PDB file of N, CA and C in Angstrom:
ATOM      1  N   MET V   1     -51.154 -22.850  15.237  1.00 58.00           N
ATOM      2  CA  MET V   1     -50.427 -21.901  14.409  1.00 58.00           C
ATOM      3  C   MET V   1     -51.048 -20.509  14.558  1.00 58.00           C
ATOM      4  N   GLY V   2     -50.202 -19.521  14.624  1.00 65.00           N
ATOM      5  CA  GLY V   2     -50.683 -18.161  14.753  1.00 65.00           C
ATOM      6  C   GLY V   2     -51.011 -17.565  13.406  1.00 65.00           C
ATOM      7  N   LYS V   3     -51.783 -16.522  13.485  1.00 71.00           N
ATOM      8  CA  LYS V   3     -52.157 -15.823  12.254  1.00 71.00           C
ATOM      9  C   LYS V   3     -50.979 -14.965  11.786  1.00 71.00           C
ATOM     10  N   LYS V   4     -50.615 -15.074  10.512  1.00 77.00           N
ATOM     11  CA  LYS V   4     -49.501 -14.305   9.964  1.00 77.00           C
ATOM     12  C   LYS V   4     -49.938 -12.853   9.766  1.00 77.00           C
ATOM     13  N   ARG V   5     -49.119 -11.955  10.287  1.00 78.00           N
ATOM     14  CA  ARG V   5     -49.412 -10.523  10.159  1.00 78.00           C
ATOM     15  C   ARG V   5     -49.049 -10.067   8.759  1.00 78.00           C
ATOM     16  N   THR V   6     -49.950  -9.348   8.138  1.00 87.00           N
ATOM     17  CA  THR V   6     -49.660  -8.814   6.808  1.00 87.00           C
ATOM     18  C   THR V   6     -49.010  -7.438   6.950  1.00 87.00           C
ATOM     19  N   ILE V   7     -48.140  -7.144   6.028  1.00 83.00           N
ATOM     20  CA  ILE V   7     -47.432  -5.858   6.030  1.00 83.00           C
ATOM     21  C   ILE V   7     -48.184  -4.908   5.107  1.00 83.00           C
ATOM     22  N   SER V   8     -48.463  -3.725   5.625  1.00 93.00           N
ATOM     23  CA  SER V   8     -49.177  -2.736   4.809  1.00 93.00           C
ATOM     24  C   SER V   8     -48.256  -2.193   3.726  1.00 93.00           C
ATOM     25  N   HIS V   9     -48.865  -1.573   2.732  1.00 93.00           N
ATOM     26  CA  HIS V   9     -48.108  -0.978   1.633  1.00 93.00           C
ATOM     27  C   HIS V   9     -47.151   0.092   2.163  1.00 93.00           C
ATOM     28  N   GLU V  10     -47.611   0.894   3.109  1.00 94.00           N
ATOM     29  CA  GLU V  10     -46.767   1.956   3.681  1.00 94.00           C
ATOM     30  C   GLU V  10     -45.573   1.352   4.425  1.00 94.00           C
ATOM     31  N   GLU V  11     -45.815   0.289   5.180  1.00 94.00           N
ATOM     32  CA  GLU V  11     -44.721  -0.357   5.900  1.00 94.00           C
ATOM     33  C   GLU V  11     -43.691  -0.927   4.926  1.00 94.00           C
ATOM     34  N   LYS V  12     -44.174  -1.514   3.849  1.00 94.00           N
ATOM     35  CA  LYS V  12     -43.278  -2.083   2.839  1.00 94.00           C
ATOM     36  C   LYS V  12     -42.428  -0.982   2.198  1.00 94.00           C
ATOM     37  N   LYS V  13     -43.044   0.161   1.887  1.00 95.00           N
ATOM     38  CA  LYS V  13     -42.290   1.276   1.298  1.00 95.00           C
ATOM     39  C   LYS V  13     -41.193   1.740   2.259  1.00 95.00           C
ATOM     40  N   ILE V  14     -41.519   1.815   3.541  1.00 95.00           N
ATOM     41  CA  ILE V  14     -40.542   2.246   4.543  1.00 95.00           C
ATOM     42  C   ILE V  14     -39.397   1.243   4.612  1.00 95.00           C
ATOM     43  N   GLN V  15     -39.713  -0.047   4.598  1.00 95.00           N
ATOM     44  CA  GLN V  15     -38.670  -1.083   4.628  1.00 95.00           C
ATOM     45  C   GLN V  15     -37.739  -0.965   3.428  1.00 95.00           C
ATOM     46  N   VAL V  16     -38.305  -0.726   2.257  1.00 95.00           N
ATOM     47  CA  VAL V  16     -37.503  -0.610   1.038  1.00 95.00           C
ATOM     48  C   VAL V  16     -36.583   0.610   1.118  1.00 95.00           C
ATOM     49  N   VAL V  17     -37.114   1.733   1.561  1.00 95.00           N
ATOM     50  CA  VAL V  17     -36.312   2.959   1.678  1.00 95.00           C
ATOM     51  C   VAL V  17     -35.169   2.760   2.675  1.00 95.00           C
ATOM     52  N   LEU V  18     -35.458   2.121   3.811  1.00 95.00           N
ATOM     53  CA  LEU V  18     -34.414   1.888   4.804  1.00 95.00           C
ATOM     54  C   LEU V  18     -33.347   0.938   4.277  1.00 95.00           C
ATOM     55  N   GLN V  19     -33.738  -0.065   3.503  1.00 96.00           N
ATOM     56  CA  GLN V  19     -32.762  -0.992   2.914  1.00 96.00           C
ATOM     57  C   GLN V  19     -31.875  -0.271   1.908  1.00 96.00           C
ATOM     58  N   ILE V  20     -32.465   0.586   1.090  1.00 95.00           N
ATOM     59  CA  ILE V  20     -31.685   1.371   0.117  1.00 95.00           C
ATOM     60  C   ILE V  20     -30.698   2.269   0.855  1.00 95.00           C
ATOM     61  N   LYS V  21     -31.161   2.886   1.945  1.00 95.00           N
ATOM     62  CA  LYS V  21     -30.291   3.767   2.729  1.00 95.00           C
ATOM     63  C   LYS V  21     -29.110   2.989   3.314  1.00 95.00           C
ATOM     64  N   ARG V  22     -29.382   1.809   3.871  1.00 95.00           N
ATOM     65  CA  ARG V  22     -28.301   0.981   4.429  1.00 95.00           C
ATOM     66  C   ARG V  22     -27.310   0.573   3.343  1.00 95.00           C
ATOM     67  N   ASN V  23     -27.825   0.134   2.194  1.00 95.00           N
ATOM     68  CA  ASN V  23     -26.953  -0.291   1.096  1.00 95.00           C
ATOM     69  C   ASN V  23     -26.091   0.856   0.589  1.00 95.00           C
ATOM     70  N   THR V  24     -26.697   2.025   0.435  1.00 93.00           N
ATOM     71  CA  THR V  24     -25.976   3.197  -0.064  1.00 93.00           C
ATOM     72  C   THR V  24     -24.888   3.611   0.919  1.00 93.00           C
ATOM     73  N   ASN V  25     -25.231   3.628   2.203  1.00 93.00           N
ATOM     74  CA  ASN V  25     -24.259   4.024   3.221  1.00 93.00           C
ATOM     75  C   ASN V  25     -23.089   3.041   3.264  1.00 93.00           C
ATOM     76  N   GLU V  26     -23.388   1.745   3.118  1.00 94.00           N
ATOM     77  CA  GLU V  26     -22.331   0.734   3.117  1.00 94.00           C
ATOM     78  C   GLU V  26     -21.406   0.916   1.912  1.00 94.00           C
ATOM     79  N   LYS V  27     -21.984   1.131   0.731  1.00 94.00           N
ATOM     80  CA  LYS V  27     -21.172   1.334  -0.470  1.00 94.00           C
ATOM     81  C   LYS V  27     -20.333   2.600  -0.358  1.00 94.00           C
ATOM     82  N   LEU V  28     -20.925   3.656   0.189  1.00 93.00           N
ATOM     83  CA  LEU V  28     -20.216   4.912   0.370  1.00 93.00           C
ATOM     84  C   LEU V  28     -19.038   4.732   1.337  1.00 93.00           C
ATOM     85  N   SER V  29     -19.280   4.014   2.428  1.00 93.00           N
ATOM     86  CA  SER V  29     -18.213   3.754   3.397  1.00 93.00           C
ATOM     87  C   SER V  29     -17.085   2.944   2.769  1.00 93.00           C
ATOM     88  N   ASN V  30     -17.457   1.914   2.020  1.00 94.00           N
ATOM     89  CA  ASN V  30     -16.437   1.079   1.367  1.00 94.00           C
ATOM     90  C   ASN V  30     -15.614   1.889   0.375  1.00 94.00           C
ATOM     91  N   TYR V  31     -16.275   2.713  -0.428  1.00 93.00           N
ATOM     92  CA  TYR V  31     -15.563   3.538  -1.405  1.00 93.00           C
ATOM     93  C   TYR V  31     -14.623   4.514  -0.693  1.00 93.00           C
ATOM     94  N   ALA V  32     -15.122   5.151   0.352  1.00 93.00           N
ATOM     95  CA  ALA V  32     -14.304   6.118   1.092  1.00 93.00           C
ATOM     96  C   ALA V  32     -13.091   5.438   1.710  1.00 93.00           C
ATOM     97  N   ASN V  33     -13.290   4.263   2.302  1.00 94.00           N
ATOM     98  CA  ASN V  33     -12.165   3.536   2.898  1.00 94.00           C
ATOM     99  C   ASN V  33     -11.159   3.098   1.851  1.00 94.00           C
ATOM    100  N   ASP V  34     -11.649   2.602   0.720  1.00 95.00           N
ATOM    101  CA  ASP V  34     -10.760   2.140  -0.350  1.00 95.00           C
ATOM    102  C   ASP V  34      -9.923   3.270  -0.926  1.00 95.00           C
ATOM    103  N   ASN V  35     -10.461   4.484  -0.908  1.00 93.00           N
ATOM    104  CA  ASN V  35      -9.780   5.624  -1.522  1.00 93.00           C
ATOM    105  C   ASN V  35      -9.203   6.592  -0.496  1.00 93.00           C
ATOM    106  N   ASP V  36      -9.207   6.184   0.772  1.00 94.00           N
ATOM    107  CA  ASP V  36      -8.607   6.966   1.860  1.00 94.00           C
ATOM    108  C   ASP V  36      -9.134   8.406   1.902  1.00 94.00           C
ATOM    109  N   VAL V  37     -10.447   8.538   1.800  1.00 92.00           N
ATOM    110  CA  VAL V  37     -11.092   9.852   1.931  1.00 92.00           C
ATOM    111  C   VAL V  37     -12.287   9.701   2.873  1.00 92.00           C
ATOM    112  N   SER V  38     -12.824  10.829   3.309  1.00 94.00           N
ATOM    113  CA  SER V  38     -13.996  10.770   4.177  1.00 94.00           C
ATOM    114  C   SER V  38     -15.267  10.636   3.340  1.00 94.00           C
ATOM    115  N   LYS V  39     -16.323  10.142   3.969  1.00 91.00           N
ATOM    116  CA  LYS V  39     -17.594  10.008   3.259  1.00 91.00           C
ATOM    117  C   LYS V  39     -18.094  11.374   2.799  1.00 91.00           C
ATOM    118  N   SER V  40     -17.902  12.406   3.600  1.00 92.00           N
ATOM    119  CA  SER V  40     -18.379  13.733   3.214  1.00 92.00           C
ATOM    120  C   SER V  40     -17.641  14.250   1.982  1.00 92.00           C
ATOM    121  N   GLU V  41     -16.350  13.919   1.855  1.00 93.00           N
ATOM    122  CA  GLU V  41     -15.595  14.314   0.661  1.00 93.00           C
ATOM    123  C   GLU V  41     -16.142  13.616  -0.592  1.00 93.00           C
ATOM    124  N   VAL V  42     -16.503  12.352  -0.434  1.00 91.00           N
ATOM    125  CA  VAL V  42     -17.052  11.597  -1.562  1.00 91.00           C
ATOM    126  C   VAL V  42     -18.387  12.208  -1.985  1.00 91.00           C
ATOM    127  N   VAL V  43     -19.234  12.505  -1.014  1.00 90.00           N
ATOM    128  CA  VAL V  43     -20.551  13.094  -1.308  1.00 90.00           C
ATOM    129  C   VAL V  43     -20.372  14.450  -1.983  1.00 90.00           C
ATOM    130  N   GLN V  44     -19.454  15.260  -1.487  1.00 93.00           N
ATOM    131  CA  GLN V  44     -19.197  16.580  -2.073  1.00 93.00           C
ATOM    132  C   GLN V  44     -18.742  16.449  -3.525  1.00 93.00           C
ATOM    133  N   GLN V  45     -17.850  15.501  -3.778  1.00 91.00           N
ATOM    134  CA  GLN V  45     -17.350  15.285  -5.140  1.00 91.00           C
ATOM    135  C   GLN V  45     -18.480  14.837  -6.065  1.00 91.00           C
ATOM    136  N   LEU V  46     -19.313  13.904  -5.588  1.00 89.00           N
ATOM    137  CA  LEU V  46     -20.432  13.429  -6.408  1.00 89.00           C
ATOM    138  C   LEU V  46     -21.414  14.560  -6.698  1.00 89.00           C
ATOM    139  N   LEU V  47     -21.681  15.379  -5.703  1.00 90.00           N
ATOM    140  CA  LEU V  47     -22.592  16.505  -5.879  1.00 90.00           C
ATOM    141  C   LEU V  47     -22.042  17.494  -6.902  1.00 90.00           C
ATOM    142  N   GLU V  48     -20.765  17.802  -6.814  1.00 92.00           N
ATOM    143  CA  GLU V  48     -20.152  18.722  -7.770  1.00 92.00           C
ATOM    144  C   GLU V  48     -20.221  18.169  -9.192  1.00 92.00           C
ATOM    145  N   GLU V  49     -19.944  16.866  -9.344  1.00 89.00           N
ATOM    146  CA  GLU V  49     -20.014  16.250 -10.667  1.00 89.00           C
ATOM    147  C   GLU V  49     -21.437  16.282 -11.214  1.00 89.00           C
ATOM    148  N   PHE V  50     -22.399  16.019 -10.356  1.00 87.00           N
ATOM    149  CA  PHE V  50     -23.800  16.045 -10.768  1.00 87.00           C
ATOM    150  C   PHE V  50     -24.201  17.447 -11.226  1.00 87.00           C
ATOM    151  N   LEU V  51     -23.805  18.445 -10.452  1.00 88.00           N
ATOM    152  CA  LEU V  51     -24.177  19.820 -10.791  1.00 88.00           C
ATOM    153  C   LEU V  51     -23.495  20.299 -12.073  1.00 88.00           C
ATOM    154  N   GLU V  52     -22.278  19.831 -12.321  1.00 86.00           N
ATOM    155  CA  GLU V  52     -21.584  20.193 -13.561  1.00 86.00           C
ATOM    156  C   GLU V  52     -22.285  19.612 -14.781  1.00 86.00           C
ATOM    157  N   LYS V  53     -22.748  18.375 -14.656  1.00 81.00           N
ATOM    158  CA  LYS V  53     -23.399  17.700 -15.780  1.00 81.00           C
ATOM    159  C   LYS V  53     -24.814  18.211 -16.019  1.00 81.00           C
ATOM    160  N   ASP V  54     -25.458  18.671 -14.976  1.00 72.00           N
ATOM    161  CA  ASP V  54     -26.859  19.059 -15.064  1.00 72.00           C
ATOM    162  C   ASP V  54     -26.968  20.579 -14.963  1.00 72.00           C
ATOM    163  N   GLU V  55     -26.943  21.227 -16.094  1.00 66.00           N
ATOM    164  CA  GLU V  55     -26.948  22.687 -16.133  1.00 66.00           C
ATOM    165  C   GLU V  55     -28.333  23.285 -15.884  1.00 66.00           C
ATOM    166  N   LYS V  56     -29.395  22.479 -16.091  1.00 64.00           N
ATOM    167  CA  LYS V  56     -30.751  23.012 -15.966  1.00 64.00           C
ATOM    168  C   LYS V  56     -31.141  23.207 -14.503  1.00 64.00           C
ATOM    169  N   PRO V  57     -31.649  24.370 -14.160  1.00 62.00           N
ATOM    170  CA  PRO V  57     -32.114  24.571 -12.784  1.00 62.00           C
ATOM    171  C   PRO V  57     -33.437  23.833 -12.549  1.00 62.00           C
ATOM    172  N   TYR V  58     -33.613  23.419 -11.318  1.00 63.00           N
ATOM    173  CA  TYR V  58     -34.867  22.746 -10.949  1.00 63.00           C
ATOM    174  C   TYR V  58     -35.844  23.774 -10.407  1.00 63.00           C
ATOM    175  N   CYS V  59     -37.020  23.810 -10.986  1.00 60.00           N
ATOM    176  CA  CYS V  59     -38.052  24.749 -10.536  1.00 60.00           C
ATOM    177  C   CYS V  59     -39.364  24.017 -10.367  1.00 60.00           C
TER     178      CYS V  59
END
C-alpha cells in the first residue's frame, strides 16, 4: 500500500474556492437559460440590486 498524500490547508482552501466558483457559474448559467437572458445581464441586474440596497460606500 502506498502512503496517502495529505492535502495542505492552502490546497484545501483552493479546492473549496474552485468548487464554489463552479457551483456559482452553473447556477448562473441555469438561471440565464431559464429566463432567456445572458449571464452578463444577470450579473449586471444583481449588481444593480445590490448597489441599490447598500447605500453605504466601502472605504
